[in-house]
Amino acid sequence: MAFDIEMIKALYAKFPARVAQARKVVGRPLTLTEKILYTHLTEGDPTKAYGRGASYVDFNPDRVAMQDATAQMALLQFMQAGRPKVAVPSTVHCDHLITAKVGAKDDLAFANKESKEVYDFLGSVSNKYGIGFWKPGAGIIHQVVLENYAFPGGMMIGTDSHTVNAGGLGMLAIGVGGADACDVMAGLPWELKFPKLIGVKLTGKLNGWTAPKDVILKVAGILTVKGGTGAIVEYFGEGAVSLSCTGKGTICNMGAEIGATTSTFGYDESMERYLRSTGRNDVADLANGVKEHLNADVEVYANPEKYFDQVIEIDLNTLEPHLNGPFTPDLATPVSKMKEEMKKNGWPSKVEWGLIGSCTNSSYEDLARAASVVKQAVAKGLTKKAEFGINPGSEQVRYTAERDGLFTTFTAVNTTIFTNACGPCIGMWDRMGAEKKEKNTIVHSFNRNFAKRADGNPNTYAFVASPEMVAALAIAGDLGFNPLTDTLTNDKGEQVKLDGPYGDELPAKGFAVEDAGFQAPAADGRGVNIAVSPTSDRLQLLDPFAAWEGTDLSNLKLLIKAKGKCTTDHISMAGPWLKYRGHLDNISNNMLIGAVNFFNEKTDEVKNQLTGAYGAVPATQRAYKAAGLGSIVVGDENYGEGSSREHAAMEPRHLGVRAVLVKSFARIHETNLKKQGMLALTFNDKADYEKVQEDDTISIVGLTSFAPNVPLTLVLSHKDGSNNEIKVNHSYNEQQIEWFKAGGALNIIRANVKA
């Protein structure tokens, strides 16, 4: 039986009537996305139509999911909210703090020792507040959610940008910062600007070497890393129905890489099969009872251009395997073009590592298809030319795959089986030799490939591909190898060709597991104590941020003018810094150390206007804070792309940055800044970015009459005595302006509880 079945029953009982009412108020047939949005309105039954990309709307999500790195800050904030128990079903998953180095057994043991204080904290907070706790080694949050909690037509939020993975089971699952999660766990509405809708029509059927991963790699190439911003992507068509449930999850997962709010698919037989295979017959039966409401209305898919803001069509019959990268997940290259692109761009051809896993591609089907490639390679007398590593998605997947002999296939070619955890995908990889910073190529089935992300080496060229392509390239050891056309030399000197991969969508003998790693919370947590040592360097209780002074802001120093791509990895790096995710002051020492300074093309080297000397970004900002001076950060396009990590907003807030001014924001980061009481501003004229000079002192004018849709004025006071006045825009509504005035949304929650 499924978790939280009564909640699912209650939602489905309301679904038909709310969909019918939504169709009435909107006045036309509805997409699946609209059906789910309108059935989750805080107001209950829909009373009006909302403007896409315009209306701020309050929703009531069904559940919250948190991974251990982000859960620390989310729960530290929730502890300040004054609530005795979470208001909606919530879970914590310990998957981020486990370093991949030797192999699963040793790495997990080391993590349990190294991060015991954090795990004990998360376990006790979960126990106290009624939160389900998945222990270290249980699996990667999004695979575990798909196996246990995701359900068609539901809405969930999660403190990780790849929460969107649950769209593979027909949910609207959206990545948020910890403050948003705190709101929902405290029983408050969750606010989202009503999204635009992108429809992706899939025709035909995948064949040969092409995998579901190639669908989203192709889409990323079309839409780029910002093309989905402010939109939900809905996949449909005969091609969509032909995909497995976990394949759909892979496609939705990487929707985060195009900036999409989330992605989803309509309920179909593959989802029913997956629900039943993972022990949720009750959910499948309930979903079948409202099946017509768990897809778009038939008119929508018949004439998608009338109902979506943008429509993309992809023919799966002709889709090629892709390799995306390096350094950005939207640089899409069909495998047939890789030799040409590799030579033209000087990408290293020798593949050093092939890595399979992450929340994107770590299902049973993924492992089975990759294993089929390795098995036939061995049978044909081939030996792999690259190192090979695997992170299974969950203990259930790992146990079942081991039972079915998949790991015997992998270990026969000296594959390292890492823990059921994120590992290299998020930079938790102690890769031998990475410190030498040598130019090299790796291929992986992860979702992101920003510079330094996997191993900390800025000269590692990382390419994203399907698990089966990763296996083939690890065997060939050559980035330009095309398994569709090329041959390899075996141990007898013969030229042999790899056959197309194969693998069961679901295990023929069913899933099995001895200990899935779940720990249920206490029925009554009032007696549970949570201790945080005041001398801990891993955990730190939060102090409220100060409220706005009530005046315009003047004498702000320019901290940094960031050039080019500035993701949350650049603003608050992961990897070795993950250990400080529960200690705001300590982790603030990584603030913006990866951002490129416009004025000297260097990272972590900015001018201190108080001394004239150049130094690290965090140290410079701490000097401004000590002097009682605020500052401003200036950035480029799609600032804050990537992870949902709210540390990228909390660190500048903690150290005294007052505003972030950019050409454009990624959605989650802009919201995180607002939640923490920061000013998130955009240039009215993007050319004004060029007017910002290194020694500028800046004033923000108009805050005393701060109002929605009313621009503010920035005065740039230059070192030579001249000034520039520029207009800057914002997207704050009335509620968000109150967050700013109060010093952060959490201060309002706290005040309301005390009242």
Coordinates of C-alpha atoms in Angstrom, one line a residue, residues 2-4 7-8 62-65 89-93 131-134 141-152 154 156 166 169 171 274-275 278 280 283 518-521:
A2 CA 1.2 3.5 -0.8
F3 CA 2.2 6.2 1.6
D4 CA -0.4 8.9 2.3
M7 CA -4.5 12.3 0.9
I8 CA -4.5 10.9 -2.6
D62 CA 0.2 17.8 -1.7
R63 CA 3.6 17.1 -0.3
V64 CA 7.2 18.4 0.3
A65 CA 10.5 16.5 -0.4
P89 CA 3.3 14.9 4.1
S90 CA 7.0 15.6 4.0
T91 CA 10.2 13.6 3.6
V92 CA 14.0 14.1 4.0
H93 CA 16.4 12.0 1.9
I131 CA 8.6 14.0 8.6
G132 CA 9.5 10.7 6.9
F133 CA 13.3 10.1 7.0
W134 CA 15.3 8.1 4.4
I141 CA 15.8 11.6 -3.5
H142 CA 14.1 11.8 -6.9
Q143 CA 14.3 8.1 -7.6
V144 CA 13.0 7.3 -4.2
V145 CA 10.1 9.8 -4.6
L146 CA 9.2 8.2 -8.0
E147 CA 9.2 4.7 -6.4
N148 CA 7.2 5.7 -3.3
Y149 CA 5.4 9.1 -3.4
A150 CA 4.8 10.4 -6.9
F151 CA 1.3 10.0 -8.2
P152 CA -0.6 11.2 -11.3
G154 CA -0.5 15.5 -7.8
M156 CA 4.6 18.6 -4.9
A166 CA 8.2 13.2 -10.6
L169 CA 4.4 9.8 -13.0
M171 CA 2.8 15.1 -11.3
Y274 CA 5.2 1.3 -12.7
L275 CA 2.8 2.0 -9.9
T278 CA 6.4 -0.6 -7.0
R280 CA 1.1 0.8 -5.3
V283 CA -2.9 4.3 -6.3
F518 CA 12.9 4.4 5.6
Q519 CA 12.4 5.6 9.1
A520 CA 8.9 6.7 10.1
P521 CA 8.6 9.6 12.5

